[in-house]
mmCIF file of C-alpha atoms in Angstrom:
data_model
loop_
_atom_site.group_PDB
_atom_site.id
_atom_site.type_symbol
_atom_site.label_atom_id
_atom_site.label_comp_id
_atom_site.label_asym_id
_atom_site.label_seq_id
_atom_site.Cartn_x
_atom_site.Cartn_y
_atom_site.Cartn_z
ATOM 1 C CA UNK A 25 185.324 84.222 22.732
ATOM 2 C CA UNK A 26 182.119 85.961 22.095
ATOM 3 C CA UNK A 27 180.790 86.156 18.419
ATOM 4 C CA UNK A 28 181.339 89.617 17.163
ATOM 5 C CA UNK A 29 179.212 91.307 14.452
ATOM 6 C CA UNK A 30 178.294 94.837 13.336
ATOM 7 C CA UNK A 31 177.248 97.044 16.078
ATOM 8 C CA UNK A 32 179.406 95.428 18.763
ATOM 9 C CA UNK A 33 182.189 97.311 20.508
ATOM 10 C CA UNK A 34 185.165 96.670 22.884
ATOM 11 C CA UNK A 35 188.858 95.845 23.014
ATOM 12 C CA UNK A 36 188.305 92.619 21.072
ATOM 13 C CA UNK A 37 186.999 94.626 18.148
ATOM 14 C CA UNK A 38 189.754 96.958 18.405
ATOM 15 C CA UNK A 39 192.176 93.881 18.182
ATOM 16 C CA UNK A 40 190.451 92.755 14.936
ATOM 17 C CA UNK A 41 190.614 96.105 13.622
ATOM 18 C CA UNK A 42 194.426 96.388 14.114
ATOM 19 C CA UNK A 43 194.988 92.969 12.550
ATOM 20 C CA UNK A 44 193.018 93.989 9.484
ATOM 21 C CA UNK A 45 194.709 97.232 9.219
ATOM 22 C CA UNK A 46 197.984 95.617 9.232
ATOM 23 C CA UNK A 47 196.843 93.423 6.390
ATOM 24 C CA UNK A 48 195.968 96.475 4.363
ATOM 25 C CA UNK A 49 192.279 95.527 4.328
ATOM 26 C CA UNK A 50 191.479 98.715 6.277
ATOM 27 C CA UNK A 51 192.939 102.163 6.150
ATOM 28 C CA UNK A 52 195.610 102.981 8.667
ATOM 29 C CA UNK A 53 194.336 104.070 11.960
ATOM 30 C CA UNK A 54 194.538 107.858 12.471
ATOM 31 C CA UNK A 55 192.672 108.280 15.841
ATOM 32 C CA UNK A 56 190.885 106.519 18.555
ATOM 33 C CA UNK A 57 187.376 107.671 17.730
ATOM 34 C CA UNK A 58 185.310 104.575 16.768
ATOM 35 C CA UNK A 59 188.228 102.363 16.758
ATOM 36 C CA UNK A 60 186.593 99.765 19.061
ATOM 37 C CA UNK A 61 183.274 99.740 17.240
ATOM 38 C CA UNK A 62 182.344 97.116 14.710
ATOM 39 C CA UNK A 63 181.144 99.299 11.904
ATOM 40 C CA UNK A 64 180.136 98.734 8.223
ATOM 41 C CA UNK A 65 183.821 99.239 7.075
ATOM 42 C CA UNK A 66 185.104 96.657 9.470
ATOM 43 C CA UNK A 67 182.479 94.204 8.472
ATOM 44 C CA UNK A 68 183.450 94.550 4.779
ATOM 45 C CA UNK A 69 187.035 94.019 5.756
ATOM 46 C CA UNK A 70 186.090 90.910 7.638
ATOM 47 C CA UNK A 71 184.248 89.521 4.706
ATOM 48 C CA UNK A 72 187.283 90.252 2.464
ATOM 49 C CA UNK A 73 189.433 88.447 4.922
ATOM 50 C CA UNK A 74 187.036 85.486 5.052
ATOM 51 C CA UNK A 75 186.854 85.227 1.224
ATOM 52 C CA UNK A 76 190.717 85.191 0.928
ATOM 53 C CA UNK A 77 191.150 82.575 3.583
ATOM 54 C CA UNK A 78 188.524 80.201 2.434
ATOM 55 C CA UNK A 79 186.097 80.754 5.314
ATOM 56 C CA UNK A 80 182.378 81.299 5.519
ATOM 57 C CA UNK A 81 181.887 84.938 4.001
ATOM 58 C CA UNK A 82 179.331 86.202 6.578
ATOM 59 C CA UNK A 83 181.168 89.324 7.985
ATOM 60 C CA UNK A 84 180.832 87.752 11.398
ATOM 61 C CA UNK A 85 183.788 87.002 13.640
ATOM 62 C CA UNK A 86 183.134 83.533 15.185
ATOM 63 C CA UNK A 87 185.779 81.177 16.604
ATOM 64 C CA UNK A 88 187.031 80.083 13.105
ATOM 65 C CA UNK A 89 187.457 83.572 11.855
ATOM 66 C CA UNK A 90 188.906 84.849 14.960
ATOM 67 C CA UNK A 91 191.517 82.003 14.989
ATOM 68 C CA UNK A 92 192.404 82.807 11.308
ATOM 69 C CA UNK A 93 192.781 86.556 12.174
ATOM 70 C CA UNK A 94 195.125 85.773 15.057
ATOM 71 C CA UNK A 95 197.248 83.341 13.029
ATOM 72 C CA UNK A 96 197.562 86.050 10.339
ATOM 73 C CA UNK A 97 199.126 88.378 12.774
ATOM 74 C CA UNK A 98 202.200 86.130 12.919
ATOM 75 C CA UNK A 99 205.099 85.805 10.643
ATOM 76 C CA UNK A 100 207.965 83.409 10.709
ATOM 77 C CA UNK A 101 210.329 84.560 13.351
ATOM 78 C CA UNK A 102 207.629 86.588 15.518
ATOM 79 C CA UNK A 103 207.379 83.754 18.180
ATOM 80 C CA UNK A 104 209.129 80.377 18.836
ATOM 81 C CA UNK A 105 207.308 77.360 17.422
ATOM 82 C CA UNK A 106 207.068 73.922 18.834
ATOM 83 C CA UNK A 107 204.660 71.022 18.806
ATOM 84 C CA UNK A 108 202.414 71.082 21.989
ATOM 85 C CA UNK A 109 199.860 68.307 22.115
ATOM 86 C CA UNK A 110 197.512 70.261 24.566
ATOM 87 C CA UNK A 111 197.446 73.250 22.539
ATOM 88 C CA UNK A 112 198.566 72.992 18.881
ATOM 89 C CA UNK A 113 200.213 76.162 17.688
ATOM 90 C CA UNK A 114 198.613 77.635 14.619
ATOM 91 C CA UNK A 115 199.231 80.631 12.465
ATOM 92 C CA UNK A 116 200.787 81.908 9.167
ATOM 93 C CA UNK A 117 204.261 81.601 10.635
ATOM 94 C CA UNK A 118 203.665 77.832 10.932
ATOM 95 C CA UNK A 119 202.333 77.839 7.365
ATOM 96 C CA UNK A 120 205.458 79.429 6.231
ATOM 97 C CA UNK A 121 207.644 77.116 8.081
ATOM 98 C CA UNK A 122 205.844 74.030 6.524
ATOM 99 C CA UNK A 123 206.135 75.514 3.051
ATOM 100 C CA UNK A 124 209.926 76.202 3.439
ATOM 101 C CA UNK A 125 210.592 72.749 4.860
ATOM 102 C CA UNK A 126 208.644 71.151 1.890
ATOM 103 C CA UNK A 127 210.618 73.245 -0.506
ATOM 104 C CA UNK A 128 213.870 71.861 0.957
ATOM 105 C CA UNK A 129 212.647 68.324 0.614
ATOM 106 C CA UNK A 130 211.606 67.702 4.221
ATOM 107 C CA UNK A 131 207.947 66.250 4.384
ATOM 108 C CA UNK A 132 206.111 68.477 6.793
ATOM 109 C CA UNK A 133 202.771 67.276 5.493
ATOM 110 C CA UNK A 134 199.980 69.410 4.175
ATOM 111 C CA UNK A 135 200.757 73.112 4.718
ATOM 112 C CA UNK A 136 197.801 73.874 6.906
ATOM 113 C CA UNK A 137 199.164 76.330 9.452
ATOM 114 C CA UNK A 138 198.947 73.677 12.289
ATOM 115 C CA UNK A 139 202.203 72.664 13.988
ATOM 116 C CA UNK A 140 201.580 68.971 14.403
ATOM 117 C CA UNK A 141 203.778 65.811 14.925
ATOM 118 C CA UNK A 142 204.727 65.619 11.156
ATOM 119 C CA UNK A 143 205.901 69.174 11.080
ATOM 120 C CA UNK A 144 207.909 68.533 14.105
ATOM 121 C CA UNK A 145 209.465 65.469 12.648
ATOM 122 C CA UNK A 146 210.366 67.288 9.421
ATOM 123 C CA UNK A 147 211.817 70.219 11.532
ATOM 124 C CA UNK A 148 213.917 67.904 13.715
ATOM 125 C CA UNK A 149 215.310 66.228 10.578
ATOM 126 C CA UNK A 150 216.116 69.633 9.161
ATOM 127 C CA UNK A 151 217.849 70.684 12.240
ATOM 128 C CA UNK A 152 219.820 67.476 12.407
ATOM 129 C CA UNK A 153 221.003 67.817 8.763
ATOM 130 C CA UNK A 154 221.914 71.439 9.399
ATOM 131 C CA UNK A 155 223.878 70.335 12.608
ATOM 132 C CA UNK A 156 221.581 72.292 14.783
ATOM 133 C CA UNK A 157 220.165 70.917 18.029
ATOM 134 C CA UNK A 158 217.262 68.750 16.788
ATOM 135 C CA UNK A 159 214.850 69.821 19.506
ATOM 136 C CA UNK A 160 211.801 70.623 17.308
ATOM 137 C CA UNK A 161 211.904 74.131 18.365
ATOM 138 C CA UNK A 162 211.841 76.775 15.516
ATOM 139 C CA UNK A 163 213.954 79.430 17.075
ATOM 140 C CA UNK A 164 216.291 82.050 15.755
ATOM 141 C CA UNK A 165 219.240 79.672 14.607
ATOM 142 C CA UNK A 166 216.779 77.461 12.768
ATOM 143 C CA UNK A 167 215.091 80.495 11.154
ATOM 144 C CA UNK A 168 218.419 81.763 9.984
ATOM 145 C CA UNK A 169 219.092 78.458 8.279
ATOM 146 C CA UNK A 170 215.828 78.408 6.680
ATOM 147 C CA UNK A 171 216.087 81.989 5.262
ATOM 148 C CA UNK A 172 219.616 81.064 4.042
ATOM 149 C CA UNK A 173 218.656 77.996 2.086
ATOM 150 C CA UNK A 174 215.121 78.737 0.963
ATOM 151 C CA UNK A 175 214.461 79.509 -2.627
ATOM 152 C CA UNK A 176 211.294 81.022 -4.355
ATOM 153 C CA UNK A 177 211.148 78.236 -6.928
ATOM 154 C CA UNK A 178 208.501 76.150 -5.406
ATOM 155 C CA UNK A 179 205.685 77.707 -3.453
ATOM 156 C CA UNK A 180 202.291 76.363 -2.137
ATOM 157 C CA UNK A 181 203.484 73.150 -0.874
ATOM 158 C CA UNK A 182 203.080 71.512 -4.330
ATOM 159 C CA UNK A 183 205.287 68.449 -3.543
ATOM 160 C CA UNK A 184 202.757 67.265 -0.964
ATOM 161 C CA UNK A 185 199.868 67.233 -3.413
ATOM 162 C CA UNK A 186 202.067 65.718 -6.099
ATOM 163 C CA UNK A 187 202.391 62.846 -3.634
ATOM 164 C CA UNK A 188 198.678 62.720 -3.254
ATOM 165 C CA UNK A 189 198.316 62.330 -7.010
ATOM 166 C CA UNK A 190 200.977 59.712 -7.248
ATOM 167 C CA UNK A 191 199.225 57.702 -4.523
ATOM 168 C CA UNK A 192 196.162 57.756 -6.560
ATOM 169 C CA UNK A 193 197.909 56.727 -9.686
ATOM 170 C CA UNK A 194 199.731 53.893 -7.821
ATOM 171 C CA UNK A 195 196.437 52.736 -6.286
ATOM 172 C CA UNK A 196 195.283 51.610 -9.672
ATOM 173 C CA UNK A 197 191.862 51.903 -11.260
ATOM 174 C CA UNK A 198 190.017 49.215 -9.237
ATOM 175 C CA UNK A 199 187.885 50.284 -6.285
ATOM 176 C CA UNK A 200 188.381 47.031 -4.488
ATOM 177 C CA UNK A 201 190.404 47.681 -1.295
ATOM 178 C CA UNK A 202 189.955 51.449 -1.312
ATOM 179 C CA UNK A 203 189.111 52.707 2.186
ATOM 180 C CA UNK A 204 186.487 55.524 2.128
ATOM 181 C CA UNK A 205 185.086 57.395 5.223
ATOM 182 C CA UNK A 206 181.497 58.575 4.478
ATOM 183 C CA UNK A 207 180.706 61.450 6.872
ATOM 184 C CA UNK A 208 176.889 62.191 7.213
ATOM 185 C CA UNK A 209 176.719 65.714 8.593
ATOM 186 C CA UNK A 210 175.064 66.514 12.012
ATOM 187 C CA UNK A 211 173.376 63.744 13.929
ATOM 188 C CA UNK A 212 171.895 63.110 17.231
ATOM 189 C CA UNK A 213 170.588 66.325 18.882
ATOM 190 C CA UNK A 214 172.191 68.232 16.054
ATOM 191 C CA UNK A 215 169.548 68.046 13.391
ATOM 192 C CA UNK A 216 171.152 70.516 10.894
ATOM 193 C CA UNK A 217 168.739 72.345 8.645
ATOM 194 C CA UNK A 218 165.090 71.604 9.451
ATOM 195 C CA UNK A 219 162.517 72.720 6.756
ATOM 196 C CA UNK A 220 159.580 71.394 4.858
ATOM 197 C CA UNK A 221 159.163 68.387 7.171
ATOM 198 C CA UNK A 222 162.789 67.257 6.435
ATOM 199 C CA UNK A 223 165.897 67.234 8.658
ATOM 200 C CA UNK A 224 169.337 67.532 7.297
ATOM 201 C CA UNK A 225 170.767 64.900 9.614
ATOM 202 C CA UNK A 226 168.278 62.348 8.485
ATOM 203 C CA UNK A 227 168.819 62.993 4.750
ATOM 204 C CA UNK A 228 172.603 62.771 5.231
ATOM 205 C CA UNK A 229 172.319 59.576 7.148
ATOM 206 C CA UNK A 230 170.100 57.852 4.672
ATOM 207 C CA UNK A 231 172.392 58.989 1.780
ATOM 208 C CA UNK A 232 175.391 57.786 3.458
ATOM 209 C CA UNK A 233 173.860 54.305 3.935
ATOM 210 C CA UNK A 234 172.892 54.117 0.331
ATOM 211 C CA UNK A 235 176.461 55.184 -0.701
ATOM 212 C CA UNK A 236 177.932 52.690 1.743
ATOM 213 C CA UNK A 237 175.984 49.858 0.287
ATOM 214 C CA UNK A 238 177.101 50.569 -3.252
ATOM 215 C CA UNK A 239 180.582 51.014 -2.349
ATOM 216 C CA UNK A 240 180.885 47.757 -0.518
ATOM 217 C CA UNK A 241 179.318 46.010 -3.473
ATOM 218 C CA UNK A 242 182.300 47.129 -5.467
ATOM 219 C CA UNK A 243 184.674 45.755 -2.876
ATOM 220 C CA UNK A 244 185.669 49.076 -1.188
ATOM 221 C CA UNK A 245 185.856 49.340 2.493
ATOM 222 C CA UNK A 246 183.323 52.043 3.373
ATOM 223 C CA UNK A 247 183.292 53.393 6.855
ATOM 224 C CA UNK A 248 180.580 55.856 8.299
ATOM 225 C CA UNK A 249 181.942 58.393 10.582
ATOM 226 C CA UNK A 250 179.029 58.425 13.035
ATOM 227 C CA UNK A 251 176.040 56.478 14.138
ATOM 228 C CA UNK A 252 172.447 57.740 13.682
ATOM 229 C CA UNK A 253 172.246 59.268 17.211
ATOM 230 C CA UNK A 254 175.746 60.621 17.505
ATOM 231 C CA UNK A 255 177.141 64.035 16.427
ATOM 232 C CA UNK A 256 181.000 64.211 16.574
ATOM 233 C CA UNK A 257 182.809 67.451 16.232
ATOM 234 C CA UNK A 258 184.657 68.085 12.892
ATOM 235 C CA UNK A 259 187.931 67.327 14.871
ATOM 236 C CA UNK A 260 186.481 63.869 15.928
ATOM 237 C CA UNK A 261 185.310 63.168 12.405
ATOM 238 C CA UNK A 262 188.828 64.071 11.122
ATOM 239 C CA UNK A 263 190.484 61.857 13.668
ATOM 240 C CA UNK A 264 188.167 58.966 12.789
ATOM 241 C CA UNK A 265 189.349 59.219 9.179
ATOM 242 C CA UNK A 266 193.040 59.484 10.205
ATOM 243 C CA UNK A 267 192.970 56.651 12.624
ATOM 244 C CA UNK A 268 191.229 54.517 9.927
ATOM 245 C CA UNK A 269 193.944 55.350 7.391
ATOM 246 C CA UNK A 270 191.288 56.459 4.896
ATOM 247 C CA UNK A 271 192.082 56.999 1.141
ATOM 248 C CA UNK A 272 189.216 59.382 0.675
ATOM 249 C CA UNK A 273 186.820 61.426 3.081
ATOM 250 C CA UNK A 274 183.371 62.380 1.693
ATOM 251 C CA UNK A 275 181.191 64.678 3.853
ATOM 252 C CA UNK A 276 177.529 64.863 3.121
ATOM 253 C CA UNK A 277 175.247 67.861 3.876
ATOM 254 C CA UNK A 278 172.362 69.997 2.694
ATOM 255 C CA UNK A 279 172.035 73.743 2.908
ATOM 256 C CA UNK A 280 169.660 76.421 3.701
ATOM 257 C CA UNK A 281 169.151 80.140 2.931
ATOM 258 C CA UNK A 282 166.734 83.013 3.928
ATOM 259 C CA UNK A 283 165.616 83.206 0.251
ATOM 260 C CA UNK A 284 163.539 80.231 -0.820
ATOM 261 C CA UNK A 285 165.016 80.751 -4.277
ATOM 262 C CA UNK A 286 168.520 79.472 -3.401
ATOM 263 C CA UNK A 287 168.894 76.033 -4.739
ATOM 264 C CA UNK A 288 171.510 73.629 -6.235
ATOM 265 C CA UNK A 289 174.507 71.443 -5.350
ATOM 266 C CA UNK A 290 177.905 72.635 -4.481
ATOM 267 C CA UNK A 291 181.235 70.830 -3.581
ATOM 268 C CA UNK A 292 184.181 71.993 -1.475
ATOM 269 C CA UNK A 293 187.795 70.808 -1.008
ATOM 270 C CA UNK A 294 190.855 72.050 0.852
ATOM 271 C CA UNK A 295 192.376 75.294 -0.076
ATOM 272 C CA UNK A 296 193.506 78.243 2.081
ATOM 273 C CA UNK A 297 193.611 81.360 -0.282
ATOM 274 C CA UNK A 298 197.484 81.254 -0.435
ATOM 275 C CA UNK A 299 197.669 79.204 -3.515
ATOM 276 C CA UNK A 300 197.627 75.906 -1.744
ATOM 277 C CA UNK A 301 194.967 73.445 -2.639
ATOM 278 C CA UNK A 302 194.559 69.704 -2.545
ATOM 279 C CA UNK A 303 194.773 68.634 -6.181
ATOM 280 C CA UNK A 304 193.183 65.346 -5.602
ATOM 281 C CA UNK A 305 190.464 66.938 -3.383
ATOM 282 C CA UNK A 306 189.797 69.529 -6.073
ATOM 283 C CA UNK A 307 189.701 66.915 -8.821
ATOM 284 C CA UNK A 308 187.188 64.766 -6.796
ATOM 285 C CA UNK A 309 185.037 67.716 -5.982
ATOM 286 C CA UNK A 310 184.897 68.416 -9.571
ATOM 287 C CA UNK A 311 183.806 64.850 -10.445
ATOM 288 C CA UNK A 312 181.244 64.830 -7.883
ATOM 289 C CA UNK A 313 179.813 68.210 -8.727
ATOM 290 C CA UNK A 314 179.432 67.347 -12.590
ATOM 291 C CA UNK A 315 178.066 63.813 -11.951
ATOM 292 C CA UNK A 316 175.403 64.926 -9.352
ATOM 293 C CA UNK A 317 174.415 68.050 -11.288
ATOM 294 C CA UNK A 318 174.188 66.050 -14.533
ATOM 295 C CA UNK A 319 172.217 63.200 -13.132
ATOM 296 C CA UNK A 320 169.718 65.155 -10.922
ATOM 297 C CA UNK A 321 169.287 68.260 -12.926
ATOM 298 C CA UNK A 322 170.066 70.323 -9.774
ATOM 299 C CA UNK A 323 171.532 73.758 -10.278
ATOM 300 C CA UNK A 324 175.313 73.538 -10.538
ATOM 301 C CA UNK A 325 176.831 75.827 -7.870
ATOM 302 C CA UNK A 326 180.268 74.764 -8.796
ATOM 303 C CA UNK A 327 183.340 73.770 -6.633
ATOM 304 C CA UNK A 328 185.002 76.037 -4.068
ATOM 305 C CA UNK A 329 188.069 75.829 -1.725
ATOM 306 C CA UNK A 330 187.705 76.191 2.018
ATOM 307 C CA UNK A 331 189.927 76.051 4.977
ATOM 308 C CA UNK A 332 187.570 74.242 7.330
ATOM 309 C CA UNK A 333 188.899 72.117 10.102
ATOM 310 C CA UNK A 334 187.277 69.169 8.347
ATOM 311 C CA UNK A 335 189.910 69.770 5.564
ATOM 312 C CA UNK A 336 192.889 71.045 7.417
ATOM 313 C CA UNK A 337 192.741 68.223 10.071
ATOM 314 C CA UNK A 338 191.957 65.231 7.643
ATOM 315 C CA UNK A 339 195.281 63.747 6.216
ATOM 316 C CA UNK A 340 193.675 62.199 3.209
ATOM 317 C CA UNK A 341 191.994 64.144 0.337
ATOM 318 C CA UNK A 342 188.509 65.240 1.569
ATOM 319 C CA UNK A 343 185.450 66.708 -0.146
ATOM 320 C CA UNK A 344 182.244 68.033 1.397
ATOM 321 C CA UNK A 345 179.048 68.017 -0.811
ATOM 322 C CA UNK A 346 176.127 70.341 -0.043
ATOM 323 C CA UNK A 347 173.311 68.559 -1.861
ATOM 324 C CA UNK A 348 170.401 70.940 -2.322
ATOM 325 C CA UNK A 349 168.699 73.521 -0.160
ATOM 326 C CA UNK A 350 165.976 72.220 2.208
ATOM 327 C CA UNK A 351 164.631 75.756 2.242
ATOM 328 C CA UNK A 352 163.877 75.568 -1.624
ATOM 329 C CA UNK A 353 160.571 73.710 -2.356
ATOM 330 C CA UNK A 354 162.059 72.008 -5.559
ATOM 331 C CA UNK A 355 165.316 70.870 -3.805
ATOM 332 C CA UNK A 356 163.301 69.600 -0.715
ATOM 333 C CA UNK A 357 160.758 67.719 -2.956
ATOM 334 C CA UNK A 358 163.741 65.950 -4.652
ATOM 335 C CA UNK A 359 165.561 65.256 -1.416
ATOM 336 C CA UNK A 360 162.577 63.735 0.164
ATOM 337 C CA UNK A 361 162.256 61.171 -2.523
ATOM 338 C CA UNK A 362 164.334 57.905 -1.751
ATOM 339 C CA UNK A 363 164.691 57.150 -5.546
ATOM 340 C CA UNK A 364 166.386 60.627 -5.837
ATOM 341 C CA UNK A 365 168.757 59.855 -3.053
ATOM 342 C CA UNK A 366 169.648 56.635 -4.950
ATOM 343 C CA UNK A 367 170.731 58.790 -7.908
ATOM 344 C CA UNK A 368 172.769 61.025 -5.775
ATOM 345 C CA UNK A 369 174.518 58.061 -4.316
ATOM 346 C CA UNK A 370 175.278 56.544 -7.667
ATOM 347 C CA UNK A 371 176.622 59.837 -8.888
ATOM 348 C CA UNK A 372 179.061 60.071 -5.994
ATOM 349 C CA UNK A 373 180.237 56.515 -6.465
ATOM 350 C CA UNK A 374 180.772 57.185 -10.274
ATOM 351 C CA UNK A 375 182.728 60.202 -9.304
ATOM 352 C CA UNK A 376 185.137 58.297 -7.124
ATOM 353 C CA UNK A 377 185.409 55.581 -9.938
ATOM 354 C CA UNK A 378 186.359 58.417 -12.359
ATOM 355 C CA UNK A 379 189.044 59.703 -9.854
ATOM 356 C CA UNK A 380 190.880 56.322 -9.890
ATOM 357 C CA UNK A 381 190.403 55.612 -13.497
ATOM 358 C CA UNK A 382 192.435 58.773 -14.304
ATOM 359 C CA UNK A 383 190.837 58.973 -17.767
ATOM 360 C CA UNK A 384 191.099 55.231 -18.591
ATOM 361 C CA UNK A 385 187.991 54.131 -20.468
ATOM 362 C CA UNK A 386 186.193 57.319 -19.578
ATOM 363 C CA UNK A 387 182.680 58.071 -20.539
ATOM 364 C CA UNK A 388 180.627 61.284 -20.920
ATOM 365 C CA UNK A 389 179.463 62.854 -17.608
ATOM 366 C CA UNK A 390 176.214 61.308 -16.488
ATOM 367 C CA UNK A 391 176.427 58.197 -18.636
ATOM 368 C CA UNK A 392 178.647 55.831 -16.617
ATOM 369 C CA UNK A 393 176.409 53.463 -14.577
ATOM 370 C CA UNK A 394 176.644 51.459 -11.317
ATOM 371 C CA UNK A 395 176.510 48.312 -13.574
ATOM 372 C CA UNK A 396 179.315 49.678 -15.681
ATOM 373 C CA UNK A 397 181.380 50.058 -12.399
ATOM 374 C CA UNK A 398 180.649 46.480 -11.396
ATOM 375 C CA UNK A 399 181.546 45.223 -14.877
ATOM 376 C CA UNK A 400 184.888 47.133 -14.940
ATOM 377 C CA UNK A 401 185.731 45.742 -11.393
ATOM 378 C CA UNK A 402 184.994 42.326 -12.566
ATOM 379 C CA UNK A 403 187.034 42.640 -15.785
ATOM 380 C CA UNK A 404 190.071 44.105 -13.965
ATOM 381 C CA UNK A 405 189.821 41.091 -11.530
ATOM 382 C CA UNK A 406 190.332 38.619 -14.217
#
């Protein structure tokens, strides 16, 4: 599809307007005049939708926003649902199905709105238990049983994320044996942000290697998602982590802004605006945010939930860190210093250690050191 923004016109704009009107983000349509024009009111409605769904709030309808808009137009029962490898079904109806299966004790995986193999397995098990044909097709008979049995007691797929928390608790406080995928953004011909003589892809790669070395020194199994001359898609990066059976996924980026005054560090985790969030991802994002901000003096731009593909398609808890703005002179100066990147790498490692410590032997933010981590690992091994 073409990218749509203010000033565009056509039937695809009219379709977007109809979806947003149905969500009460625009007034009901009273005529056809201007209906197919992307005006200021439509841009504001798009921004409101994007903010609600954890998308980039730019008022522009690109592929991700259009997919989310189309998905929002479906409700459970409006179409048959099944798993198709060539073209995965996506939408709010799939999200509702995943939530209801989870409420009933069937593990449909993370409620992300994608009908994948885990959702299909849960659906077939439900159908078998309800003495329906276990064909993995969510049709009228299956929907009737879901409506009959579903209760409003548990919403947002919380059991999925309780399982995430329990996995962290059972993994224990030691880092040894933990498998972490480090994902340096961009790469190859995709340089990312280029400003002030610095390239985001190079910064992310260098930081990933520094983090990898520290993690391996603790006994962790650290895997980097790409080579220096390769730029996988987000889906390929997610597949790499899934195939590796990663415990955590850490994506490293820097940012840009038309204003040179924009600066600071921000961290992101999975969340879709429907009350569903990865509790472990949110916890780790908070640890990373506090440690990096405290150690570097960078402006704390806080943590945020997003429904980016890198979160919805990665099965393990995932965090993306935007470390500074290369368009800000102060941030760029810091990021260009290898010693500064060492500090950032140490901060991220300490944040991961805090996640697994779960409060055991905790120390104030910014005071725990790499030497402390190594000493703790050695003590726990004895």
